[in-house]
CSV table of C-alpha atoms in Angstrom, one decimal:
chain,number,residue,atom,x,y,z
A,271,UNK,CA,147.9,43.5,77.0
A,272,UNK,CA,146.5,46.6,78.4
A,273,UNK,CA,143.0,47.0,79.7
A,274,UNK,CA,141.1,49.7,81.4
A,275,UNK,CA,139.4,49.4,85.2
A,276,UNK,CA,137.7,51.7,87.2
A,277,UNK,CA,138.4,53.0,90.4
A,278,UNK,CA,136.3,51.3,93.5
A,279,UNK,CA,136.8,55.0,95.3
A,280,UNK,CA,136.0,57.7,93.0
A,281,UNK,CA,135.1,55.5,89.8
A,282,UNK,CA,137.4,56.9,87.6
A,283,UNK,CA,138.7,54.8,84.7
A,284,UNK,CA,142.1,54.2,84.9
A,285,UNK,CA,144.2,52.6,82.7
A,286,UNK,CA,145.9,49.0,83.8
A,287,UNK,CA,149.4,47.9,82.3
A,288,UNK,CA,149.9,44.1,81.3
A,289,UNK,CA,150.5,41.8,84.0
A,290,UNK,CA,149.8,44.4,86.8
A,291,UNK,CA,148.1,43.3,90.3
A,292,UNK,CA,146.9,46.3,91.6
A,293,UNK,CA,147.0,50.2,90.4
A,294,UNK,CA,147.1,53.3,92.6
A,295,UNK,CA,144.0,56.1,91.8
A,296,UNK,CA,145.7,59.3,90.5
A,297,UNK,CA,142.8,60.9,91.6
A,298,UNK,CA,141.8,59.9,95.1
A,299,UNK,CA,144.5,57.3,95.5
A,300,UNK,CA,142.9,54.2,96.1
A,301,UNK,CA,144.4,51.0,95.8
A,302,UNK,CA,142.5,49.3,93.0
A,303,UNK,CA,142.8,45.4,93.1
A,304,UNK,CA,143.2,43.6,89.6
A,305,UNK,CA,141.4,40.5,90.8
A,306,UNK,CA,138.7,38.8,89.0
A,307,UNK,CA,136.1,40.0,91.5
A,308,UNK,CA,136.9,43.2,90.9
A,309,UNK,CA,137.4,43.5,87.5
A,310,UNK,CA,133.9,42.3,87.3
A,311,UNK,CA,133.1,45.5,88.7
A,312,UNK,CA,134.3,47.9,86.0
A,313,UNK,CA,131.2,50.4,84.9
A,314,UNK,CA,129.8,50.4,81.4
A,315,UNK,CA,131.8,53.5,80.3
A,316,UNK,CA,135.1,51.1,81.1
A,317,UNK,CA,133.9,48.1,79.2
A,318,UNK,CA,133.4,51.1,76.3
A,319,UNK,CA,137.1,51.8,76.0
A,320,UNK,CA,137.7,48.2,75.8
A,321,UNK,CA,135.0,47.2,73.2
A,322,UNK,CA,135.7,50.8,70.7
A,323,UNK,CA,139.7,50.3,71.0
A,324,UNK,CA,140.1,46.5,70.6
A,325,UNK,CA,144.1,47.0,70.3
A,326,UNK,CA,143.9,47.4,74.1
A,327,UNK,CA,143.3,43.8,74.3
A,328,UNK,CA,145.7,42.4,71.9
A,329,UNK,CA,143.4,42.3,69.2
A,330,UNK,CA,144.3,43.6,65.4
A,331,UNK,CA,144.7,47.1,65.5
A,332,UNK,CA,141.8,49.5,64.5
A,333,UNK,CA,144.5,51.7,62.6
A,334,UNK,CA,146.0,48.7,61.2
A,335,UNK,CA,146.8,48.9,56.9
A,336,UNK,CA,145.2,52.6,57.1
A,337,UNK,CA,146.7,56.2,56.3
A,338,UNK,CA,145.3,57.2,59.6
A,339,UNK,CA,148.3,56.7,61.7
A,340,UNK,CA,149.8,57.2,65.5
A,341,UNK,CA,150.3,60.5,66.1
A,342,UNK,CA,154.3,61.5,66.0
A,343,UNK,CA,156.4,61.0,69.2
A,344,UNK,CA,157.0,65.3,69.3
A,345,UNK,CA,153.3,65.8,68.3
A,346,UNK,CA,151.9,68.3,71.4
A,347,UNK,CA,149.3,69.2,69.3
A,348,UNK,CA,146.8,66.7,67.5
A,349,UNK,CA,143.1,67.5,66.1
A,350,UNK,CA,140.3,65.4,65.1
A,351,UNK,CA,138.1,67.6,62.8
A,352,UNK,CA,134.9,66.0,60.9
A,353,UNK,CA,132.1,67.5,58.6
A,354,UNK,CA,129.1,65.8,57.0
A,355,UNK,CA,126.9,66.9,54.5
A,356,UNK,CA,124.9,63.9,54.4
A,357,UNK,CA,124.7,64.7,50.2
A,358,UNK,CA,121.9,63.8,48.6
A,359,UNK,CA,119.9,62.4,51.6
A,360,UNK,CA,116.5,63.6,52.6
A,361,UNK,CA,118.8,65.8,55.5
A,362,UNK,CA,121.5,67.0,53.3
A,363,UNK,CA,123.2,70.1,54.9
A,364,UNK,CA,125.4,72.5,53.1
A,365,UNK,CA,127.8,74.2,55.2
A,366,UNK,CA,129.8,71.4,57.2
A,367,UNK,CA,132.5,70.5,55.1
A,368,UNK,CA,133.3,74.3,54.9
A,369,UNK,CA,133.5,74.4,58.4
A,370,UNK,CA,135.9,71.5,58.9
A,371,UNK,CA,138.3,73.6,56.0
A,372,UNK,CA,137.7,76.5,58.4
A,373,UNK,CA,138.8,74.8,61.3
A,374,UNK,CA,141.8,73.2,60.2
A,375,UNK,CA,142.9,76.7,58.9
A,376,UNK,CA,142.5,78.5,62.0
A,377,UNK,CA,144.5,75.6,64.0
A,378,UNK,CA,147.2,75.1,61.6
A,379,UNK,CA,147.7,78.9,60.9
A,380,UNK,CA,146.4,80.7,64.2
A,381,UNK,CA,147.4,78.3,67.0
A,382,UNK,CA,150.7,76.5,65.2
A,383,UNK,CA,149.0,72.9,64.8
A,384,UNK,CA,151.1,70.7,62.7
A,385,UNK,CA,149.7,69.5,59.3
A,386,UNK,CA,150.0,65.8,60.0
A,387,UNK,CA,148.6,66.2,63.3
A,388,UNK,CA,145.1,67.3,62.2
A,389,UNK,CA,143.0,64.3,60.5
A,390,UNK,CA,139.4,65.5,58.6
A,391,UNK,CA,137.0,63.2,57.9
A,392,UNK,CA,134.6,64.5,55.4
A,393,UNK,CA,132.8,63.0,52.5
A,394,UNK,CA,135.4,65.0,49.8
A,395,UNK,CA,138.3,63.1,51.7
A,396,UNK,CA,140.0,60.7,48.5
A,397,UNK,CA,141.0,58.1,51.1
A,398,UNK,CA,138.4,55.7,51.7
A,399,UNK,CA,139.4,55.1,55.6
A,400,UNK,CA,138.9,59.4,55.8
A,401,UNK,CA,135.3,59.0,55.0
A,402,UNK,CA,133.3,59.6,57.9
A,403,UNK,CA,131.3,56.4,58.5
A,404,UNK,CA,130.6,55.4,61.8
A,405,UNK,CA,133.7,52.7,61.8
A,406,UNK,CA,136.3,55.8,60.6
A,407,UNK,CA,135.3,58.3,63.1
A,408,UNK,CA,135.9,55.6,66.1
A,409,UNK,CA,139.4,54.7,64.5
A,410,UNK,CA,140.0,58.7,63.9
A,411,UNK,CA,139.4,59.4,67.6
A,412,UNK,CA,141.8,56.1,68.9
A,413,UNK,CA,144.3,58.1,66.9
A,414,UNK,CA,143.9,61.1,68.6
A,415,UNK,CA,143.6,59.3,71.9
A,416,UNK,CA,146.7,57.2,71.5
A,417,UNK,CA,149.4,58.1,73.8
A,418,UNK,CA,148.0,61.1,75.0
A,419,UNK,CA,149.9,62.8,78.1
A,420,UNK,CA,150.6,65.5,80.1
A,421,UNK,CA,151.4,68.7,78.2
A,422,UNK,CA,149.2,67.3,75.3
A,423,UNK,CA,146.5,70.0,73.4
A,424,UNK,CA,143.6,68.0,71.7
A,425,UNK,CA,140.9,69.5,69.5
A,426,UNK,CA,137.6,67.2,68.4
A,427,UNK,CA,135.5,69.2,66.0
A,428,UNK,CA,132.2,67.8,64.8
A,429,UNK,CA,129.9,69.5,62.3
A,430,UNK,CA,127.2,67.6,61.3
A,431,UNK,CA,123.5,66.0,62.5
A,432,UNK,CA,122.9,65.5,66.4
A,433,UNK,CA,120.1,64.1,67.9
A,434,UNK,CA,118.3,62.2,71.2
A,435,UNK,CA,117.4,59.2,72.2
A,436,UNK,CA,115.8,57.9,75.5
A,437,UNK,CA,117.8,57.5,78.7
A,438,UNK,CA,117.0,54.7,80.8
A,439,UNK,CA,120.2,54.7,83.4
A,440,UNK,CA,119.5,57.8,85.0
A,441,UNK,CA,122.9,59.3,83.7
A,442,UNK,CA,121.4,62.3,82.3
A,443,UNK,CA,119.5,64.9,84.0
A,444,UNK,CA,117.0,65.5,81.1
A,445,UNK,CA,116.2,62.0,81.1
A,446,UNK,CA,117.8,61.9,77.4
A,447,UNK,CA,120.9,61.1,75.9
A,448,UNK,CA,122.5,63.0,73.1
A,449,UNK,CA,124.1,61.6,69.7
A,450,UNK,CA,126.4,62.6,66.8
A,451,UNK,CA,125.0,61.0,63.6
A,452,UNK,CA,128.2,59.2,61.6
A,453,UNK,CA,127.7,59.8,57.3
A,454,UNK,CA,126.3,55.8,57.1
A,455,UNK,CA,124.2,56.4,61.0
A,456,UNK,CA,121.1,55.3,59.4
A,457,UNK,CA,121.9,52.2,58.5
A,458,UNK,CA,124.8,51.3,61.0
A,459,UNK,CA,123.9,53.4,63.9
A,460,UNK,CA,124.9,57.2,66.2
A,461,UNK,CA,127.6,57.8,68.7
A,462,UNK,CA,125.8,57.8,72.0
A,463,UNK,CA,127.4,61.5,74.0
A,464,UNK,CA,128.4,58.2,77.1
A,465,UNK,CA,130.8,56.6,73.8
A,466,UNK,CA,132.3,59.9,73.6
A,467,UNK,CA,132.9,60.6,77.2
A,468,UNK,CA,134.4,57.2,77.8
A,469,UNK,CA,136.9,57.6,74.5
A,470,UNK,CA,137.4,61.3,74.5
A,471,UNK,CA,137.2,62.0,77.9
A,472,UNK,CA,137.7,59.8,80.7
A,473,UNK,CA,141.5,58.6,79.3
A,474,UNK,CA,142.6,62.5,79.5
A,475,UNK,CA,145.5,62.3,82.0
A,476,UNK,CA,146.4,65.0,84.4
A,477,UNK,CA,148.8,68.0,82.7
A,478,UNK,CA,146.7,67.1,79.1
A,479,UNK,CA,144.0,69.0,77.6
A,480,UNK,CA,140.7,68.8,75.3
A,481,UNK,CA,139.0,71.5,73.5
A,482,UNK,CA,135.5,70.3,71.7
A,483,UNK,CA,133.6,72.0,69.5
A,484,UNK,CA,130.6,70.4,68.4
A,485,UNK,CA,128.4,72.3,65.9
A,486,UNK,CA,125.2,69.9,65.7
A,487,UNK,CA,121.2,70.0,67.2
A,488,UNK,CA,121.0,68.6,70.6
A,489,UNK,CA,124.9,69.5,71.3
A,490,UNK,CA,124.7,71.3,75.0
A,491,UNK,CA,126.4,68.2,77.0
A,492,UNK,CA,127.4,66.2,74.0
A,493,UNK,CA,130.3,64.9,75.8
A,494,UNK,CA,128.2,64.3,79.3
A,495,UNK,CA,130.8,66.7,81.1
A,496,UNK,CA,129.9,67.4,84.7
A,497,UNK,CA,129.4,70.9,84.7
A,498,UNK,CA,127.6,73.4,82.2
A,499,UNK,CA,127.9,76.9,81.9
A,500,UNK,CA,124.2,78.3,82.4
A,501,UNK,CA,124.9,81.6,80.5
A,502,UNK,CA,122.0,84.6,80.4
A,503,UNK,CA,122.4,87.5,77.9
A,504,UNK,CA,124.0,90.0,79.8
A,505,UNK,CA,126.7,87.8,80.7
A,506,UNK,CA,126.4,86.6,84.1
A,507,UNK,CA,126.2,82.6,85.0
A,508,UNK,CA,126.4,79.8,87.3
A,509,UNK,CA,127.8,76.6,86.7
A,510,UNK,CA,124.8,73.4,86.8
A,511,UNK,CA,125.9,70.4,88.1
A,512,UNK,CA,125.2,67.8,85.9
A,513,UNK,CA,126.6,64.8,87.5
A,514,UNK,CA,124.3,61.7,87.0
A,515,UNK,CA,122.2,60.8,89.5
A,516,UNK,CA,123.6,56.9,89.2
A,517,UNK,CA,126.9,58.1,90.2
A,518,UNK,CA,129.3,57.2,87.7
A,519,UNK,CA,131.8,59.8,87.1
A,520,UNK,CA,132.2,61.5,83.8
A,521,UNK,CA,135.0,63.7,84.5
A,522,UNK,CA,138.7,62.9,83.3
A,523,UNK,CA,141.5,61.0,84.9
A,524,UNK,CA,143.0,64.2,86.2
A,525,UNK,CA,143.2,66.3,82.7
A,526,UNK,CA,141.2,68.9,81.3
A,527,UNK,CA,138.1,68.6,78.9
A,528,UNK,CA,136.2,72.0,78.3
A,529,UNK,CA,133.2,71.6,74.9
A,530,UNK,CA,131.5,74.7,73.4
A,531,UNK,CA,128.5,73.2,71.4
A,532,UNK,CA,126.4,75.1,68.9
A,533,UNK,CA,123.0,74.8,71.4
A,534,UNK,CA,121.1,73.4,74.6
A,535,UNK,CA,120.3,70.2,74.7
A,536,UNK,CA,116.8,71.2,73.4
A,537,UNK,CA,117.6,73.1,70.6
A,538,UNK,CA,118.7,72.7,67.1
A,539,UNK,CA,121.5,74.8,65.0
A,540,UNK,CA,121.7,76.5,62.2
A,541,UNK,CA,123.3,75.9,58.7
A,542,UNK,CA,123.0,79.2,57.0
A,543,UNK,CA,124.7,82.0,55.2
A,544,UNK,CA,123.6,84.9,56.9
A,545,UNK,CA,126.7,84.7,58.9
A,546,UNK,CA,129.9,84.2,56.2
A,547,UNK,CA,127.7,85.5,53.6
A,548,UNK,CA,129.7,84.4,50.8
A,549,UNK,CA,128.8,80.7,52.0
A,550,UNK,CA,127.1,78.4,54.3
A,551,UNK,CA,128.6,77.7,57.5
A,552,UNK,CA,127.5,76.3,60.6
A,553,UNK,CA,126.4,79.5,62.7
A,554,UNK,CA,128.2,78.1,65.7
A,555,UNK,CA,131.5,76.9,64.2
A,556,UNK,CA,131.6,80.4,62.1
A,557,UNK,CA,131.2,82.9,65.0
A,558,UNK,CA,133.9,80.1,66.8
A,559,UNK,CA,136.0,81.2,64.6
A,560,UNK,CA,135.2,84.8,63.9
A,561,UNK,CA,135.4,85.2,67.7
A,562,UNK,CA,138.9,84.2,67.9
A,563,UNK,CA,139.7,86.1,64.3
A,564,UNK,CA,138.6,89.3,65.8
A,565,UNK,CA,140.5,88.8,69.2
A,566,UNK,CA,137.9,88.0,71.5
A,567,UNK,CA,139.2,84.9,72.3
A,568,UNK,CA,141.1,85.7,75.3
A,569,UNK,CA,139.2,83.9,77.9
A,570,UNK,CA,136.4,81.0,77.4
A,571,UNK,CA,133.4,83.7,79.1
A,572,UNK,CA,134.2,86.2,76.1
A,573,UNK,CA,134.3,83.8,73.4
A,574,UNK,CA,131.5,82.2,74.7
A,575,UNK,CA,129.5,85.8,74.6
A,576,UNK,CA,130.8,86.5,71.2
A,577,UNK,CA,129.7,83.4,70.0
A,578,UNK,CA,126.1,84.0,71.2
A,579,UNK,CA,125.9,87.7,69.8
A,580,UNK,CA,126.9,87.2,66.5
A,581,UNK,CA,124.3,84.3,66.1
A,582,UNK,CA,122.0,86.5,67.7
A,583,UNK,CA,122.8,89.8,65.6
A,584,UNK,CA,123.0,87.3,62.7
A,585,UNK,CA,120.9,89.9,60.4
A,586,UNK,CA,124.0,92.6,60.9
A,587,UNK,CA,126.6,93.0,58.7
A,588,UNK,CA,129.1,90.2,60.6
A,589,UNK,CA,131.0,89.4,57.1
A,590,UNK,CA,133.8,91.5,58.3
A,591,UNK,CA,136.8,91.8,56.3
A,592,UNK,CA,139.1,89.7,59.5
A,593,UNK,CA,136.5,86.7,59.1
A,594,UNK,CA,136.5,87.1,55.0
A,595,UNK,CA,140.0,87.2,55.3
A,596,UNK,CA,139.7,83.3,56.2
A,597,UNK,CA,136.3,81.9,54.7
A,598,UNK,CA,136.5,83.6,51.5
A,599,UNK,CA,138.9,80.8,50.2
A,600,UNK,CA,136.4,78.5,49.9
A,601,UNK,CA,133.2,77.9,47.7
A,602,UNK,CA,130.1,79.3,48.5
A,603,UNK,CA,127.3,77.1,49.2
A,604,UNK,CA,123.6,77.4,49.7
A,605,UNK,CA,121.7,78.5,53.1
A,606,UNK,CA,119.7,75.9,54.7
A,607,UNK,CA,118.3,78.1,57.2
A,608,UNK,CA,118.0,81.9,57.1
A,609,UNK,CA,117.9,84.7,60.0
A,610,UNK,CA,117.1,84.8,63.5
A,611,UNK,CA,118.0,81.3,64.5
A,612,UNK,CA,117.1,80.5,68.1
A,613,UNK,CA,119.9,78.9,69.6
A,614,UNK,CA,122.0,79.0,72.6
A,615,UNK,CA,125.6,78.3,72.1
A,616,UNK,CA,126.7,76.8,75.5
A,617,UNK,CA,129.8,75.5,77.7
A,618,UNK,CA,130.2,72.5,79.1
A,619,UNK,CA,133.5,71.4,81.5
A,620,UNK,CA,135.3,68.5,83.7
A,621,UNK,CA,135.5,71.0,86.6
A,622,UNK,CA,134.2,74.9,87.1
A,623,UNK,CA,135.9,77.5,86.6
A,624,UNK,CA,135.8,81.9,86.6
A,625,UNK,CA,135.3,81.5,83.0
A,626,UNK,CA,136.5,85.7,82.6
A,627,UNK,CA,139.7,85.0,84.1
A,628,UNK,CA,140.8,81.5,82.8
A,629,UNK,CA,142.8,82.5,79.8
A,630,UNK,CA,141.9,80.4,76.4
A,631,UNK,CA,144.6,78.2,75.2
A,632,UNK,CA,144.3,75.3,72.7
């Protein structure tokens, strides 16, 4: 039985094989005792990877009788993509099941993903345990969490409904958390952005990396990373620290988590078609892609800034024939939302970094 403690030190979560007394910190190397007095101690975010992944304590696996199985032995790269349309609800969208084909294009083609190593929830999937209900998405991300180590590539793509909900822990700076709204959230509940950082984040190990993309309202630290990328438009930035004021550590057990979300914290994203124009898309996860398409992907500061002027130019002509090319193969749909959006596309990390001279590399 495995179970997950945090470190007295530096409070990072670390995981704690069966029958262990004591585990050494990667991070700060502490010597973390295994007694009952400290395991009484572990944080919330711990007792999250223990309640969302109930295998860890010898319970029925969350994978168990489903397609949605443990990612091969030789598998480097895995991805997690999900779009929800919400269809035929009072906040139907239109364009984020056409992003989710998108993405799985561009990694399979572009950056070499293997088929079976990229699960997509959406509400066209056949498979029942593919639909993207609250229940799925958790099992979907233990799969792509499962076994991850060093030398590991992970992609989590979310296109749907986010929202915010009052903060009363003092984790977040805005006094607010952020959430990603599963197909079945109104009756059974959202994924709170401290869920994701516990189940997405905190297990990364050192030598493995996460890419998010998360193309929903509220999105700017939708996986509660420490640092954001404050961005202007001529391209200069800082990094805020965005370390909760309680603490806790949100950062990784010595891996690498970088998100770009479709807007600040404060703002809501488009669904539109004044970006593909054959189609809706989500304006963040199109100019995603069209930025890499186009070859302006070469570090995260000039996707990031070609991400934010194509949603800002989004009354040009940006349905070039490189992003046609790979959106035309799919059906067009109908705008939700027209020209000028006002949104910020942002960047959010586990650790700064000189984001013109860190190369891109999923």
């Amino acid at each position: 039985m495995m179970k997950f403690v945090e470190c007295t030190n530096c409070h990072t979560t670390l995981q704690l094989p069966s029958g262990a007394q004591s585990i050494r910190c990667a991070i700060c190397c502490a010597t973390v005792s295994t007694d009952t007095t400290e395991l009484r101690k572990t944080s919330r975010l711990t007792s999250y990877m223990n309640n969302y992944f109930p295998m860890l304590h010898g319970r029925a696996s969350p994978t168990a009788g489903q397609k949605i199985q443990p990612p091969p032995a030789f598998g480097r790269k895995r991805a997690l993509i999900i779009g929800i349309t919400y269809k035929n609800t009072k906040d139907e969208l239109q364009g984020c099941i056409n992003d989710a084909k998108c993405m799985k294009f561009l990694l399979v083609n572009r950056f070499k993903f293997p088929q079976e190593a990229v699960i997509m929830l959406t509400e066209e999937e056949r498979d029942p345990h593919r639909i993207p209900t609250i229940r799925n998405i958790r099992k979907a991300i233990y799969w792509l969490m499962q076994g991850v180590k060093a030398g590991d590539s992970l992609v989590f793509h979310f296109s749907g409904h986010g929202l915010q909900q009052r903060n009363y822990t003092l984790d977040e700076v805005d006094g607010y958390d952020e959430t990603l709204c599963p197909l079945d959230y109104v009756k059974k509940g959202m994924i709170v952005d401290d869920e994701l950082n516990a189940t997405l984040v905190r297990p990364l190990p050192r030598g493995a990396k996460l890419h998010a993309i998360i193309d929903a309202c509220h999105s700017g630290t939708m996986l509660d990373l420490p640092y954001l990328c404050r961005m202007d438009r001529t391209g200069r930035y800082v990094w805020e620290d965005h370390r909760p004021r309680s603490g806790t550590w949100k950062g990784t057990s010595g891996g690498e988590a970088i998100s770009f979300s479709g807007c600040d914290d404060h703002q809501k994203s488009a669904d539109t078609d004044s970006l593909a124009k054959v189609m809706s898309t989500g304006a963040m996860s199109f100019s995603f892609i069209q930025a890499i398409e186009r070859g302006q992907g070469t570090t995260y500061g000039s996707i990031l800034n070609a991400i934010r002027s194509s949603i800002r130019n989004s009354d040009s002509d940006l349905g070039s024939k490189i992003a046609s090319s790979l959106l035309t193969m799919l059906t067009a749909g109908r705008s939700s939302s027209g020209f000028g959006m006002r949104q910020e596309p942002q960047l959010t990390a586990n650790e700064t970094f000189d984001v013109y001279t860190k190369k891109f590399s999923i």
